[in-house]
mmCIF file of C-alpha atoms in Angstrom:
data_model
loop_
_atom_site.group_PDB
_atom_site.id
_atom_site.type_symbol
_atom_site.label_atom_id
_atom_site.label_comp_id
_atom_site.label_asym_id
_atom_site.label_seq_id
_atom_site.Cartn_x
_atom_site.Cartn_y
_atom_site.Cartn_z
ATOM 1 C CA HIS A 5 -11.704 -66.314 -76.416
ATOM 2 C CA VAL A 6 -12.603 -62.948 -78.112
ATOM 3 C CA GLN A 7 -10.135 -62.459 -81.213
ATOM 4 C CA LEU A 8 -10.083 -59.776 -83.917
ATOM 5 C CA VAL A 9 -8.392 -60.003 -87.186
ATOM 6 C CA GLU A 10 -7.796 -56.810 -89.197
ATOM 7 C CA SER A 11 -6.911 -56.957 -93.227
ATOM 8 C CA GLY A 12 -6.836 -54.214 -96.298
ATOM 9 C CA GLY A 13 -3.789 -52.258 -95.113
ATOM 10 C CA GLY A 14 -1.179 -51.114 -97.253
ATOM 11 C CA SER A 15 0.391 -48.172 -99.240
ATOM 12 C CA VAL A 16 -1.230 -45.986 -101.005
ATOM 13 C CA GLN A 17 -0.465 -42.549 -102.705
ATOM 14 C CA PRO A 18 -2.471 -39.481 -101.666
ATOM 15 C CA GLY A 19 -5.939 -39.226 -102.299
ATOM 16 C CA GLY A 20 -6.837 -42.861 -102.773
ATOM 17 C CA SER A 21 -8.889 -45.028 -100.946
ATOM 18 C CA LEU A 22 -8.718 -48.217 -99.088
ATOM 19 C CA ARG A 23 -10.998 -50.602 -97.380
ATOM 20 C CA LEU A 24 -10.056 -51.933 -94.022
ATOM 21 C CA SER A 25 -11.671 -55.150 -92.654
ATOM 22 C CA CYS A 26 -12.252 -56.635 -89.179
ATOM 23 C CA THR A 27 -13.642 -60.049 -88.602
ATOM 24 C CA ALA A 28 -14.691 -60.942 -85.384
ATOM 25 C CA SER A 29 -14.425 -64.415 -83.228
ATOM 26 C CA GLY A 30 -15.049 -66.034 -79.708
ATOM 27 C CA PHE A 31 -18.516 -64.138 -78.835
ATOM 28 C CA THR A 32 -21.911 -63.382 -80.482
ATOM 29 C CA TYR A 33 -21.366 -60.232 -82.411
ATOM 30 C CA SER A 34 -25.135 -59.406 -81.569
ATOM 31 C CA ARG A 35 -25.222 -56.511 -78.920
ATOM 32 C CA ASP A 36 -21.784 -55.054 -78.941
ATOM 33 C CA CYS A 37 -19.970 -52.081 -79.911
ATOM 34 C CA MET A 38 -17.198 -52.216 -82.602
ATOM 35 C CA GLY A 39 -14.718 -49.581 -83.161
ATOM 36 C CA TRP A 40 -12.058 -48.169 -85.335
ATOM 37 C CA PHE A 41 -8.884 -46.765 -84.138
ATOM 38 C CA ARG A 42 -5.459 -45.535 -85.217
ATOM 39 C CA GLN A 43 -2.186 -44.607 -83.696
ATOM 40 C CA ALA A 44 0.611 -42.883 -85.600
ATOM 41 C CA PRO A 45 4.240 -43.059 -84.243
ATOM 42 C CA GLY A 46 4.867 -40.678 -81.667
ATOM 43 C CA LYS A 47 1.125 -40.162 -81.234
ATOM 44 C CA GLU A 48 -1.603 -40.916 -78.777
ATOM 45 C CA ARG A 49 -4.268 -43.628 -80.026
ATOM 46 C CA GLU A 50 -6.860 -41.681 -81.583
ATOM 47 C CA GLY A 51 -10.377 -43.070 -82.137
ATOM 48 C CA ILE A 52 -12.010 -43.194 -85.860
ATOM 49 C CA ALA A 53 -15.918 -44.464 -85.767
ATOM 50 C CA ALA A 54 -17.703 -46.907 -84.023
ATOM 51 C CA ILE A 55 -20.907 -48.960 -84.706
ATOM 52 C CA TYR A 56 -23.355 -50.770 -82.543
ATOM 53 C CA THR A 57 -23.710 -54.448 -84.222
ATOM 54 C CA GLY A 58 -27.155 -54.960 -83.062
ATOM 55 C CA ASN A 59 -28.665 -52.439 -85.468
ATOM 56 C CA GLY A 60 -25.916 -50.649 -87.440
ATOM 57 C CA TRP A 61 -26.182 -47.569 -85.762
ATOM 58 C CA GLN A 62 -22.934 -45.266 -86.398
ATOM 59 C CA TYR A 63 -20.804 -43.402 -84.003
ATOM 60 C CA TYR A 64 -17.958 -40.952 -85.233
ATOM 61 C CA ALA A 65 -15.324 -39.212 -83.562
ATOM 62 C CA ASP A 66 -15.130 -35.311 -84.830
ATOM 63 C CA SER A 67 -13.948 -34.444 -88.273
ATOM 64 C CA MET A 68 -14.141 -38.035 -89.463
ATOM 65 C CA GLU A 69 -17.435 -38.591 -90.961
ATOM 66 C CA ASP A 70 -16.817 -36.913 -94.132
ATOM 67 C CA ARG A 71 -13.830 -39.225 -95.285
ATOM 68 C CA PHE A 72 -14.391 -42.612 -93.353
ATOM 69 C CA THR A 73 -17.246 -44.610 -93.253
ATOM 70 C CA ILE A 74 -17.690 -47.134 -91.005
ATOM 71 C CA SER A 75 -19.904 -50.644 -91.747
ATOM 72 C CA GLN A 76 -20.568 -54.552 -91.275
ATOM 73 C CA ASP A 77 -21.614 -57.347 -92.412
ATOM 74 C CA PHE A 78 -23.715 -59.174 -89.753
ATOM 75 C CA ALA A 79 -23.729 -62.763 -91.429
ATOM 76 C CA LYS A 80 -19.632 -62.267 -91.902
ATOM 77 C CA ASN A 81 -19.287 -60.979 -88.252
ATOM 78 C CA THR A 82 -16.967 -58.332 -90.005
ATOM 79 C CA MET A 83 -17.122 -54.546 -89.624
ATOM 80 C CA TYR A 84 -15.137 -52.461 -92.148
ATOM 81 C CA LEU A 85 -13.640 -49.039 -92.474
ATOM 82 C CA GLN A 86 -13.805 -47.146 -96.121
ATOM 83 C CA MET A 87 -11.132 -44.726 -95.990
ATOM 84 C CA ASN A 88 -11.116 -41.904 -98.817
ATOM 85 C CA SER A 89 -9.227 -38.967 -100.183
ATOM 86 C CA LEU A 90 -6.195 -40.283 -97.874
ATOM 87 C CA ASN A 91 -3.439 -38.107 -97.008
ATOM 88 C CA PRO A 92 0.462 -38.354 -95.684
ATOM 89 C CA GLU A 93 -1.177 -37.637 -91.940
ATOM 90 C CA ASP A 94 -3.650 -40.779 -92.246
ATOM 91 C CA THR A 95 -0.315 -42.922 -91.597
ATOM 92 C CA ALA A 96 -0.723 -45.199 -88.998
ATOM 93 C CA MET A 97 -1.569 -48.354 -87.268
ATOM 94 C CA TYR A 98 -5.057 -48.945 -87.616
ATOM 95 C CA TYR A 99 -6.845 -51.187 -84.883
ATOM 96 C CA CYS A 100 -10.217 -52.489 -84.334
ATOM 97 C CA ALA A 101 -11.562 -53.070 -81.307
ATOM 98 C CA ALA A 102 -14.651 -54.605 -79.392
ATOM 99 C CA GLU A 103 -16.893 -54.379 -76.270
ATOM 100 C CA THR A 104 -19.899 -54.899 -74.892
ATOM 101 C CA PRO A 105 -21.852 -51.680 -74.042
ATOM 102 C CA ARG A 106 -23.495 -51.069 -70.656
ATOM 103 C CA TYR A 107 -26.672 -49.654 -72.673
ATOM 104 C CA ASP A 108 -27.588 -51.378 -75.893
ATOM 105 C CA GLY A 109 -27.137 -49.225 -79.031
ATOM 106 C CA ILE A 110 -25.098 -46.960 -77.296
ATOM 107 C CA CYS A 111 -21.263 -46.754 -78.320
ATOM 108 C CA PHE A 112 -18.397 -43.944 -77.357
ATOM 109 C CA VAL A 113 -15.387 -43.741 -79.691
ATOM 110 C CA SER A 114 -13.203 -43.733 -76.707
ATOM 111 C CA ALA A 115 -10.256 -46.317 -76.653
ATOM 112 C CA ASP A 116 -10.717 -47.022 -72.742
ATOM 113 C CA ARG A 117 -13.970 -48.446 -73.156
ATOM 114 C CA PHE A 118 -12.915 -51.027 -75.356
ATOM 115 C CA PRO A 119 -11.328 -54.141 -73.595
ATOM 116 C CA TYR A 120 -10.748 -56.736 -76.627
ATOM 117 C CA TRP A 121 -8.133 -55.587 -79.474
ATOM 118 C CA GLY A 122 -6.921 -56.615 -82.981
ATOM 119 C CA GLN A 123 -3.194 -56.639 -83.728
ATOM 120 C CA GLY A 124 -3.713 -53.693 -86.244
ATOM 121 C CA THR A 125 -2.998 -53.565 -89.912
ATOM 122 C CA GLN A 126 -0.544 -50.470 -91.585
ATOM 123 C CA VAL A 127 -1.808 -47.827 -93.915
ATOM 124 C CA THR A 128 0.891 -45.815 -95.259
ATOM 125 C CA VAL A 129 0.184 -42.826 -97.345
ATOM 126 C CA SER A 130 3.131 -41.349 -99.199
#
C-alpha cells in the first residue's frame, strides 16, 4: 500500500531555514505528482508546491516560490521542501501527498486532487 513518511520538521527561529523530506513507498514513483501542503490551527489546508516525479517539473502555489523550493531524489523515492526565511506565519503541520495525474507531467497544487497523504511533520517558527 502507498506510504508517505515526512521528516525534518522542528522548531526554528524567525529567519531560519528547514528542509523537509518525504519518502514514498508502495508505488512506482515514476509518473506521479508529489505535493507539499500545510495546515495551521484553525485554518484550511494550504497548497505549497508539487513536483512531477517523471521529469522533475515543479509547480508552486501563488507566493510560495520565493521562499520554498521543492525537489526530489528520484533514486531514493524522496521529495524535499527547502524552506527559507521562515516567519511565525509559517508555523503549521506540513504534509506530503501523492497522486497519479490524469495527464503525464501535469500537476495541480490542490489538496482535493491528492488521495494519498502522510501523517505530517510539525514546523514551529518562534
